[in-house]
Coordinates of C-alpha atoms and ligand atoms in Angstrom, one line a residue:
X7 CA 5.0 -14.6 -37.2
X8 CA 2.7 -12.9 -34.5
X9 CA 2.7 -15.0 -31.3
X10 CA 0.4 -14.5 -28.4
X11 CA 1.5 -13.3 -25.4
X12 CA 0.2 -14.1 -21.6
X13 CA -3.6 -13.4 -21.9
X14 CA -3.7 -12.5 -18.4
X15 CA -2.0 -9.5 -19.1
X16 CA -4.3 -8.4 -22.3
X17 CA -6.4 -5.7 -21.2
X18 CA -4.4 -4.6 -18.0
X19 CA -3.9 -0.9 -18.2
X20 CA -0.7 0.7 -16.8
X21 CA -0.8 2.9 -13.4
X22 CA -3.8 5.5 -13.9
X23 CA -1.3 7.2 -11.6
X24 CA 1.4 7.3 -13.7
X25 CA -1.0 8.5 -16.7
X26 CA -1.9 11.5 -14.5
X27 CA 0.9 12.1 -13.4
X28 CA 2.3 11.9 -16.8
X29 CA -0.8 14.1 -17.9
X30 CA 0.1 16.6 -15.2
X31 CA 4.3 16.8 -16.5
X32 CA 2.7 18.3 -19.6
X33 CA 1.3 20.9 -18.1
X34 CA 3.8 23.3 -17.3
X35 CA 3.0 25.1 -13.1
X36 CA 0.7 22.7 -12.5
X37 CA 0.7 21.2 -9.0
X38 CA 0.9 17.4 -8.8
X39 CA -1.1 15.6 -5.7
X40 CA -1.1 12.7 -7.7
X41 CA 2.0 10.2 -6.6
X42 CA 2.4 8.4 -2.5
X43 CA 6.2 9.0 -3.2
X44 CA 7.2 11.1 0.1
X45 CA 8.7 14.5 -0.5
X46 CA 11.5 13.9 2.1
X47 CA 14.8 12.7 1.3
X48 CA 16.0 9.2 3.3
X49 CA 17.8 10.7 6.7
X50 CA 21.4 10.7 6.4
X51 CA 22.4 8.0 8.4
X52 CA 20.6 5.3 6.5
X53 CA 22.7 6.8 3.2
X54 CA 26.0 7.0 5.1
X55 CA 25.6 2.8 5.4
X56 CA 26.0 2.0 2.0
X57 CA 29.3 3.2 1.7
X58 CA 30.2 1.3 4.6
X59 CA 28.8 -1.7 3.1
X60 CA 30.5 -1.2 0.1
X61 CA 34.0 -0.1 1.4
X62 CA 33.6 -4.3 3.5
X63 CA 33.1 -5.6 0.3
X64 CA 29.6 -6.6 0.2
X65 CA 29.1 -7.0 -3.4
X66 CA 28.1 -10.6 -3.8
X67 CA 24.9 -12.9 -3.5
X68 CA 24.1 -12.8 0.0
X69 CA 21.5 -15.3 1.3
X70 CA 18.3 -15.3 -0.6
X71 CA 16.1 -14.4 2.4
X72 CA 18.1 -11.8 3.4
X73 CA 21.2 -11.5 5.8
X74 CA 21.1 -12.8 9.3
X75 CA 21.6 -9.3 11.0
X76 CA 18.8 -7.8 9.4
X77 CA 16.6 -11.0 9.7
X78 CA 17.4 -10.8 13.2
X79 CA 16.5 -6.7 13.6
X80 CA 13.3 -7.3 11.4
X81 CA 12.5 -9.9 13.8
X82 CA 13.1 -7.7 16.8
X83 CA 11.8 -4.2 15.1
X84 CA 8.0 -6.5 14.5
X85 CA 8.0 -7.8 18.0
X86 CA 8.2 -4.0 19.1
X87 CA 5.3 -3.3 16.9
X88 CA 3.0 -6.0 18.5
X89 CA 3.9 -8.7 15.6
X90 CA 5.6 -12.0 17.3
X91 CA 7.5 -13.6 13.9
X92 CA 11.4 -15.3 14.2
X93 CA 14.0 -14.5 12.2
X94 CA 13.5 -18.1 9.8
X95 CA 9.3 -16.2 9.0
X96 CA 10.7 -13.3 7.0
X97 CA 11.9 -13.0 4.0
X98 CA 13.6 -9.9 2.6
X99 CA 12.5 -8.5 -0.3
X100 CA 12.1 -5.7 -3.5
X101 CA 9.6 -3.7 -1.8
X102 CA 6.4 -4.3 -0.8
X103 CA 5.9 -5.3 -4.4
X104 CA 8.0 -8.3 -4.6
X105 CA 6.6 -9.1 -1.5
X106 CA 2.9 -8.8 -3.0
X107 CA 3.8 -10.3 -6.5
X108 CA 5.8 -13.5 -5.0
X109 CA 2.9 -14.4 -2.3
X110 CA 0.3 -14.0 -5.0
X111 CA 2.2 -16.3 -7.4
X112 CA 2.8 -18.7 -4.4
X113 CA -0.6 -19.1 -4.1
X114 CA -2.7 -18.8 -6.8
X115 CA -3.7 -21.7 -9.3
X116 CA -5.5 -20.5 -12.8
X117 CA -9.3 -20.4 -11.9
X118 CA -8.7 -19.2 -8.2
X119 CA -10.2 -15.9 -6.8
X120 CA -9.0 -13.5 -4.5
X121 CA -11.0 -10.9 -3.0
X122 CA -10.0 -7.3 -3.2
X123 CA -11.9 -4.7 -1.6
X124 CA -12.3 -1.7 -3.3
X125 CA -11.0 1.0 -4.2
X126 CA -7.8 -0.6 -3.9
X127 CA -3.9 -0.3 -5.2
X128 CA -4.2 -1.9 -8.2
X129 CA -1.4 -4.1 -7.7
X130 CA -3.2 -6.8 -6.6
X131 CA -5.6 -7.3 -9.6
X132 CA -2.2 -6.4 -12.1
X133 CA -0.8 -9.7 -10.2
X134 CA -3.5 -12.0 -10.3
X135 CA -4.3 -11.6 -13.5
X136 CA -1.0 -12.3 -14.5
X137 CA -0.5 -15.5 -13.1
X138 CA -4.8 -16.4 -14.6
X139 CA -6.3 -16.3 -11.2
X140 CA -9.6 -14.0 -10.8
X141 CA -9.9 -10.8 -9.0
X142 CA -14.0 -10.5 -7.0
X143 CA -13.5 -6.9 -6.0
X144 CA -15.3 -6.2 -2.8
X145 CA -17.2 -2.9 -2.7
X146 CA -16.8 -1.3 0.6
X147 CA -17.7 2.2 -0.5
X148 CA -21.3 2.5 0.9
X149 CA -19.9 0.8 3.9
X150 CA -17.6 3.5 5.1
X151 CA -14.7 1.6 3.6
X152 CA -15.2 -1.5 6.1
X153 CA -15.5 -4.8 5.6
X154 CA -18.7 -7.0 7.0
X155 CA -19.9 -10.3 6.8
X156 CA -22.4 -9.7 4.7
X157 CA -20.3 -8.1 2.3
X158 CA -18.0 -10.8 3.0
X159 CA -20.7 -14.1 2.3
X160 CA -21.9 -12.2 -1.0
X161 CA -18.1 -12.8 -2.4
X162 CA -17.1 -15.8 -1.7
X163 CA -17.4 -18.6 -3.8
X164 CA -15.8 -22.2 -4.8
X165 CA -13.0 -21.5 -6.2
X166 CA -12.2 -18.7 -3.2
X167 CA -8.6 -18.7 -2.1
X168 CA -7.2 -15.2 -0.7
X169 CA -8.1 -11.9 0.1
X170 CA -5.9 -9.0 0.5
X171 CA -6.3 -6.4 3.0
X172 CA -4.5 -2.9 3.4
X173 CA -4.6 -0.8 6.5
X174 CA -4.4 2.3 6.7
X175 CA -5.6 2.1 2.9
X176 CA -4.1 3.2 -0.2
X177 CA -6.0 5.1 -1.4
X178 CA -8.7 5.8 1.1
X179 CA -6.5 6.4 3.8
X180 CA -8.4 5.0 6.5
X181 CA -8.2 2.0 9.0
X182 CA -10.1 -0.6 9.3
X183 CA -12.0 -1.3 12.6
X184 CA -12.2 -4.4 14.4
X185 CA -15.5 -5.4 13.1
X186 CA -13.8 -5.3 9.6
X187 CA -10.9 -7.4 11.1
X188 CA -13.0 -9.5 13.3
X189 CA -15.2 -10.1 10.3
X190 CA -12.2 -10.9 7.6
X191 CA -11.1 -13.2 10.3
X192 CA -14.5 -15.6 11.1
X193 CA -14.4 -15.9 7.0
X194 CA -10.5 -17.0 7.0
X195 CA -11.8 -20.0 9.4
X196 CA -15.2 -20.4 7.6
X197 CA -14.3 -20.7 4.1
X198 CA -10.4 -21.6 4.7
X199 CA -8.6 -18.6 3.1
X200 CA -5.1 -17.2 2.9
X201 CA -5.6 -13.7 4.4
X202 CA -2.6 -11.0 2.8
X203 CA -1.9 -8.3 5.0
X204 CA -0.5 -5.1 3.2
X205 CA 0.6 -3.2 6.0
X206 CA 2.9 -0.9 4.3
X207 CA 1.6 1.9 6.1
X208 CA 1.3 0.3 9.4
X209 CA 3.6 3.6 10.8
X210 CA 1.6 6.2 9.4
X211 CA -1.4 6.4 11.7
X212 CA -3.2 9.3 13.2
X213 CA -5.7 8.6 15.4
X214 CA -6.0 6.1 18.3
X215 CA -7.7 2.6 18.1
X216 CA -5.2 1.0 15.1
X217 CA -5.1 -2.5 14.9
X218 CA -2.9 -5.2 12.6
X219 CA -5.2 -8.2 11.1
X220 CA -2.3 -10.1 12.2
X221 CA -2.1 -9.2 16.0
X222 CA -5.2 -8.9 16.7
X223 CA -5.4 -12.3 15.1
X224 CA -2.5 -14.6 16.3
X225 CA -4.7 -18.0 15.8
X226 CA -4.8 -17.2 11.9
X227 CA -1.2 -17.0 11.5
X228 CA -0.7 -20.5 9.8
X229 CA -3.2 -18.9 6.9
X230 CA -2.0 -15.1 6.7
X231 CA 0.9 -13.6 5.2
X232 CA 1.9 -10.1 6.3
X233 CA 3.7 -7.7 3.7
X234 CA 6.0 -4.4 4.9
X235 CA 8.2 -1.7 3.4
X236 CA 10.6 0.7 4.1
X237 CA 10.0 3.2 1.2
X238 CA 7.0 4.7 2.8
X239 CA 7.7 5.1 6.9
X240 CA 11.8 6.2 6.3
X241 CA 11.3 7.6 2.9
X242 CA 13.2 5.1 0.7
X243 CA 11.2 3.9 -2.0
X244 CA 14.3 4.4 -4.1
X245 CA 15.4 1.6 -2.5
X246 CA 12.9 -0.8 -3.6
X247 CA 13.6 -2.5 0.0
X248 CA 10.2 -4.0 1.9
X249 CA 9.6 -7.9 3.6
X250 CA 7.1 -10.4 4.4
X251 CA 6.7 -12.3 7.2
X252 CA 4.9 -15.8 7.3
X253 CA 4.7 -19.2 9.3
X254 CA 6.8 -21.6 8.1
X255 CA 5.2 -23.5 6.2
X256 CA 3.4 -21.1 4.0
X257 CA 7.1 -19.2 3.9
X258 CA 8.5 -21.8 2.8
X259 CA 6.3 -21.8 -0.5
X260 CA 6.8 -17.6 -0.8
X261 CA 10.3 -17.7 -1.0
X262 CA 10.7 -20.0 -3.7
X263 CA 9.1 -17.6 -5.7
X264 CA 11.4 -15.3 -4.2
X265 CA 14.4 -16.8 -4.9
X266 CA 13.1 -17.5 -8.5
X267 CA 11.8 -13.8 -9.0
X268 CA 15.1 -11.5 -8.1
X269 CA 17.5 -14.3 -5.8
X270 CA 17.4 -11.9 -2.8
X271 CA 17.9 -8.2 -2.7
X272 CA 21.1 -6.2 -2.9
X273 CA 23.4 -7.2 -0.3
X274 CA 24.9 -3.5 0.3
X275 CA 21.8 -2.4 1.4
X276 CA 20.7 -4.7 4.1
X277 CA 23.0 -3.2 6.6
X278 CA 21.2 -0.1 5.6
X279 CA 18.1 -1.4 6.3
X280 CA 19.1 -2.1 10.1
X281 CA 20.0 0.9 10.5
X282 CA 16.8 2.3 9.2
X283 CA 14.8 0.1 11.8
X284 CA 16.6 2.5 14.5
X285 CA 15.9 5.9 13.3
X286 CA 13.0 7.7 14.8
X287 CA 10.2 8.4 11.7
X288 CA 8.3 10.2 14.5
X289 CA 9.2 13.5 13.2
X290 CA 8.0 12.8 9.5
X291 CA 4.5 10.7 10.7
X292 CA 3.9 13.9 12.7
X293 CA 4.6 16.4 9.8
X294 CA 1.7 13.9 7.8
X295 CA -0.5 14.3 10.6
X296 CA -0.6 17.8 10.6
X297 CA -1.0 18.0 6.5
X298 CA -4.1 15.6 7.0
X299 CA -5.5 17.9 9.4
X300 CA -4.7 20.7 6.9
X301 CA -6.6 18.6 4.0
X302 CA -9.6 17.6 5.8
X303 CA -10.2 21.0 6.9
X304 CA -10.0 22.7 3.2
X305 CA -11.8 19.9 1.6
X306 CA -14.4 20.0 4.5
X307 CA -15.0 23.7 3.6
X308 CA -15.5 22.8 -0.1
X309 CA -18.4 20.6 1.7
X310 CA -17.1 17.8 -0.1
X311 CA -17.3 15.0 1.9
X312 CA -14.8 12.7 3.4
X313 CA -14.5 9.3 5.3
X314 CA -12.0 10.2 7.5
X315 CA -8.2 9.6 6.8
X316 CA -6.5 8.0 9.9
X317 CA -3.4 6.4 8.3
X318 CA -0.9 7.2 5.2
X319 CA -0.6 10.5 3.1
X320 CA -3.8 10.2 1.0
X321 CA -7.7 11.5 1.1
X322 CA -10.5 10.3 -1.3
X323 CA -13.3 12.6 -0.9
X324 CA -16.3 11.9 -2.6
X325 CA -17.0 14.4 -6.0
X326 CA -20.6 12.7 -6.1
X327 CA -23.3 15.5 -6.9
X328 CA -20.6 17.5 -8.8
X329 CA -22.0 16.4 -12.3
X330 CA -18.7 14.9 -14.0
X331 CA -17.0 11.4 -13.4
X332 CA -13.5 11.1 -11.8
X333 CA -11.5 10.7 -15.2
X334 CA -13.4 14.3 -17.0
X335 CA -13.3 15.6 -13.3
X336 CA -9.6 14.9 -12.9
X337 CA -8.3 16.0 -16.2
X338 CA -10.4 19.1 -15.9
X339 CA -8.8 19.9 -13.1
X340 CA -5.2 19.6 -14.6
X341 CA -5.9 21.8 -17.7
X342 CA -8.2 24.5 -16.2
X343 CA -6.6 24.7 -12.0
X344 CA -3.7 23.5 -12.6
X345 CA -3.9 21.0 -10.1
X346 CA -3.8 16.9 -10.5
X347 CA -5.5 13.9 -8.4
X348 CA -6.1 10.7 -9.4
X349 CA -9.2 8.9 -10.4
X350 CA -11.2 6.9 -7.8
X351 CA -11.7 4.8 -11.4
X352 CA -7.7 4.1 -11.0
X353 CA -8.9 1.9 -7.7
X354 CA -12.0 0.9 -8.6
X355 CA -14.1 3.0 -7.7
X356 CA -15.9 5.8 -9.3
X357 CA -17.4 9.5 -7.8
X358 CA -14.4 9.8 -5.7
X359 CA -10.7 11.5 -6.0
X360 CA -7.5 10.4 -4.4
X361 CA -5.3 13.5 -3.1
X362 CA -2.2 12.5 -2.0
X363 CA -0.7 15.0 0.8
X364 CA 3.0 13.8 0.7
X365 CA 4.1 17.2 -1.0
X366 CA 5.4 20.4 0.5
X367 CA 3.2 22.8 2.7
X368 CA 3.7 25.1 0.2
X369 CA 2.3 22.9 -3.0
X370 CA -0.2 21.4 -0.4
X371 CA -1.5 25.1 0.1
X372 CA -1.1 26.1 -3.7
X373 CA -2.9 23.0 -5.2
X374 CA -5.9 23.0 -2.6
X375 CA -6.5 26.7 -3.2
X376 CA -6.8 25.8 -6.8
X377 CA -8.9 22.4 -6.2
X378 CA -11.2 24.7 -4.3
X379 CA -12.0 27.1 -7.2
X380 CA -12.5 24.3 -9.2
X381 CA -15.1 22.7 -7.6
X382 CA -16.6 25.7 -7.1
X383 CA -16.7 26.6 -11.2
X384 CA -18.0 23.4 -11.4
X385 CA -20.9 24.3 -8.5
X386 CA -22.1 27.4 -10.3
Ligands
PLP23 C1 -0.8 -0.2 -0.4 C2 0.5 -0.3 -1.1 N1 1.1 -1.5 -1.1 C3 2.3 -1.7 -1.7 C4 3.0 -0.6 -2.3 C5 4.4 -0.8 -2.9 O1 5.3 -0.4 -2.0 P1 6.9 -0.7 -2.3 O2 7.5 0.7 -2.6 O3 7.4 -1.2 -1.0 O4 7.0 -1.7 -3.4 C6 2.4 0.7 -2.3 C7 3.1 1.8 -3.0 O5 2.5 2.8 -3.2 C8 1.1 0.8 -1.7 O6 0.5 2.0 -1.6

């Protein structure tokens, strides 16, 4: 007998990433800009912990939150960064993605909405659709990937409960301003709405003038749920190892879906993690910084243009006036350069490309040379 599964998951595609980058694995030399999986390996140090853990014995359950030590140096490491949460706000988690999946459960009824502006990770819509709640995708392309009031009252409706926010962006790699806070912020108080804060990138910025939703907004707190990682700032996404930080009374709703979802994270790895929170990233956030210099510079003299990237490891140049739509655009590009992207379709968003610059100097150099002749085939 055929039974139904969740309908919320019907129709969800997997990760357009994956499928490029799966497209790409099949075609042999070709130079993948597809994945935001850094290149580095994690430093030493953070490594050497786990044996340590292991060789005290830390093999069972530890707290479901996480363990006191690393609540503690979370706590500490967020007041550095301008964030003022105690030890009892966080919760520990699987990566940014347990983090993002157990907040969006803990929130959303069947029938509610969330806003997500686009182009986005498609997480969030994977999520809410899961648990029956409805994604209203924002469009802040013709807005220079900001967020306004305007944009802001067309969206919101009844049944209105959340919006998620990512800064620097995946995949657009740029910041928002403070209008785009200040403007996310008078609708959180106008329409009463739980305000998500992906900040995984929050350590990969470029330029001056970055600010968190959630300092630059302190009075929200009660209503706004901020989400961190370590696989992208120390290069541990293997680890599957990220938090969330809340006040308590929406926490206290999160972690039971945490505690339901995976109990708490692995226990030999939380030492790790505080050791992390001490080791300079400087080094690797600079060696970004100079690839995006490198990227905006080639791409600018294919005159495609570019909003420009001030956080993470990607670009999403506009391919508008080229003739083709991201998907032929992107698979063309695999089969006759020998180079992969990713569809702006994957986030939403159409006529644009996402180029991640996370890779070597030397495949950075190889696959933009190639992107170049490409778009210029497709020019003449
Ligand atoms: C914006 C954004 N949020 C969350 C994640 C998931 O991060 P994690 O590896 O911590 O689960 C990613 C990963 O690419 C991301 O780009």
């Amino acid at each position: 007998m055929a039974l139904e599964t969740n309908k919320g998951l019907a129709g969800l595609a997997t990760s357009g990433i994956r499928r490029f980058t799966a497209l790409a694995n099949q075609t042999p030399g070709c130079v993948k800009l597809t994945l935001g999986e850094p290149e580095f390996d994690t430093p030493a140090p953070i490594c050497a912990a786990v044996s340590d853990s292991l060789a005290r014995g830390l093999t069972h359950y530890p707290p479901n939150n996480g363990m006191p030590e690393l609540l503690e140096a979370l706590s500490a490491y967020m007041g550095r960064h301008g964030l003022s949460y105690e030890p009892d706000e966080l919760v520990v988690t699987c990566g940014a993605t347990e983090a993002l999946a157990a907040s969006l459960m803990a929130l959303i009824d069947p029938g509610d909405e969330v806003i997500v502006p686009t182009p986005a990770f498609g997480l969030y819509e994977s999520i809410v659709r899961a648990v029956h709640g409805v994604v209203v995708s924002l469009d802040t392309s013709a807005n220079g990937f900001q967020i306004s009031d305007e944009l802001l009252d067309g969206v919101v409706g009844e049944r209105t409960k959340a919006i998620v926010i990512t800064s620097p962006n995946n995949p657009t790699g740029c910041v928002y301003n403070a209008h785009t806070l200040d403007a996310v912020a008078r609708a959180q108080e106008r329409y009463g709405l739980f305000v998500i804060c992906d900040d995984v990138y929050n350590r990969l910025v470029y330029s001056e003038g970055y600010e968190r939703y959630a300092a630059r907004h302190p009075e929200a707190r009660e209503l706004t749920i901020v989400v961190d990682s370590f696989s992208k700032p120390w290069a541990m996404t293997g680890w599957r190892l990220g938090w969330l930080a809340a006040a308590p009374a929406l926490k206290a709703q999160v972690e039971k879906m945490h505690q339901y979802l995976v109990s708490s994270v692995p226990a030999f790895l939380q030492d790790a993690a505080v050791v992390a929170l001490g080791c300079d990233v400087e080094p690797m956030r600079e060696t970004y910084e100079r690839r995006r210099d490198y990227v905006c510079e080639r791409l600018g003299g294919m005159s495609l243009s570019l909003e420009h990237p001030a956080g993470a490891f990607y670009a999403f140049p506009s391919i508008g006036g080229l003739g083709i739509g991201s998907e032929e655009f992107c698979r063309r590009a695999i089969s006759e350069a020998g180079v992969a992207l990713v569809p702006g379709t994957c986030f939403g968003s159409e006529g644009f490309v996402r180029l991640s610059y996370c890779v070597s100097d030397e495949d950075l150099k190889v696959g933009l040379d190639r992107l170049g002749s490409f778009v210029a085939s497709l020019k003449s």
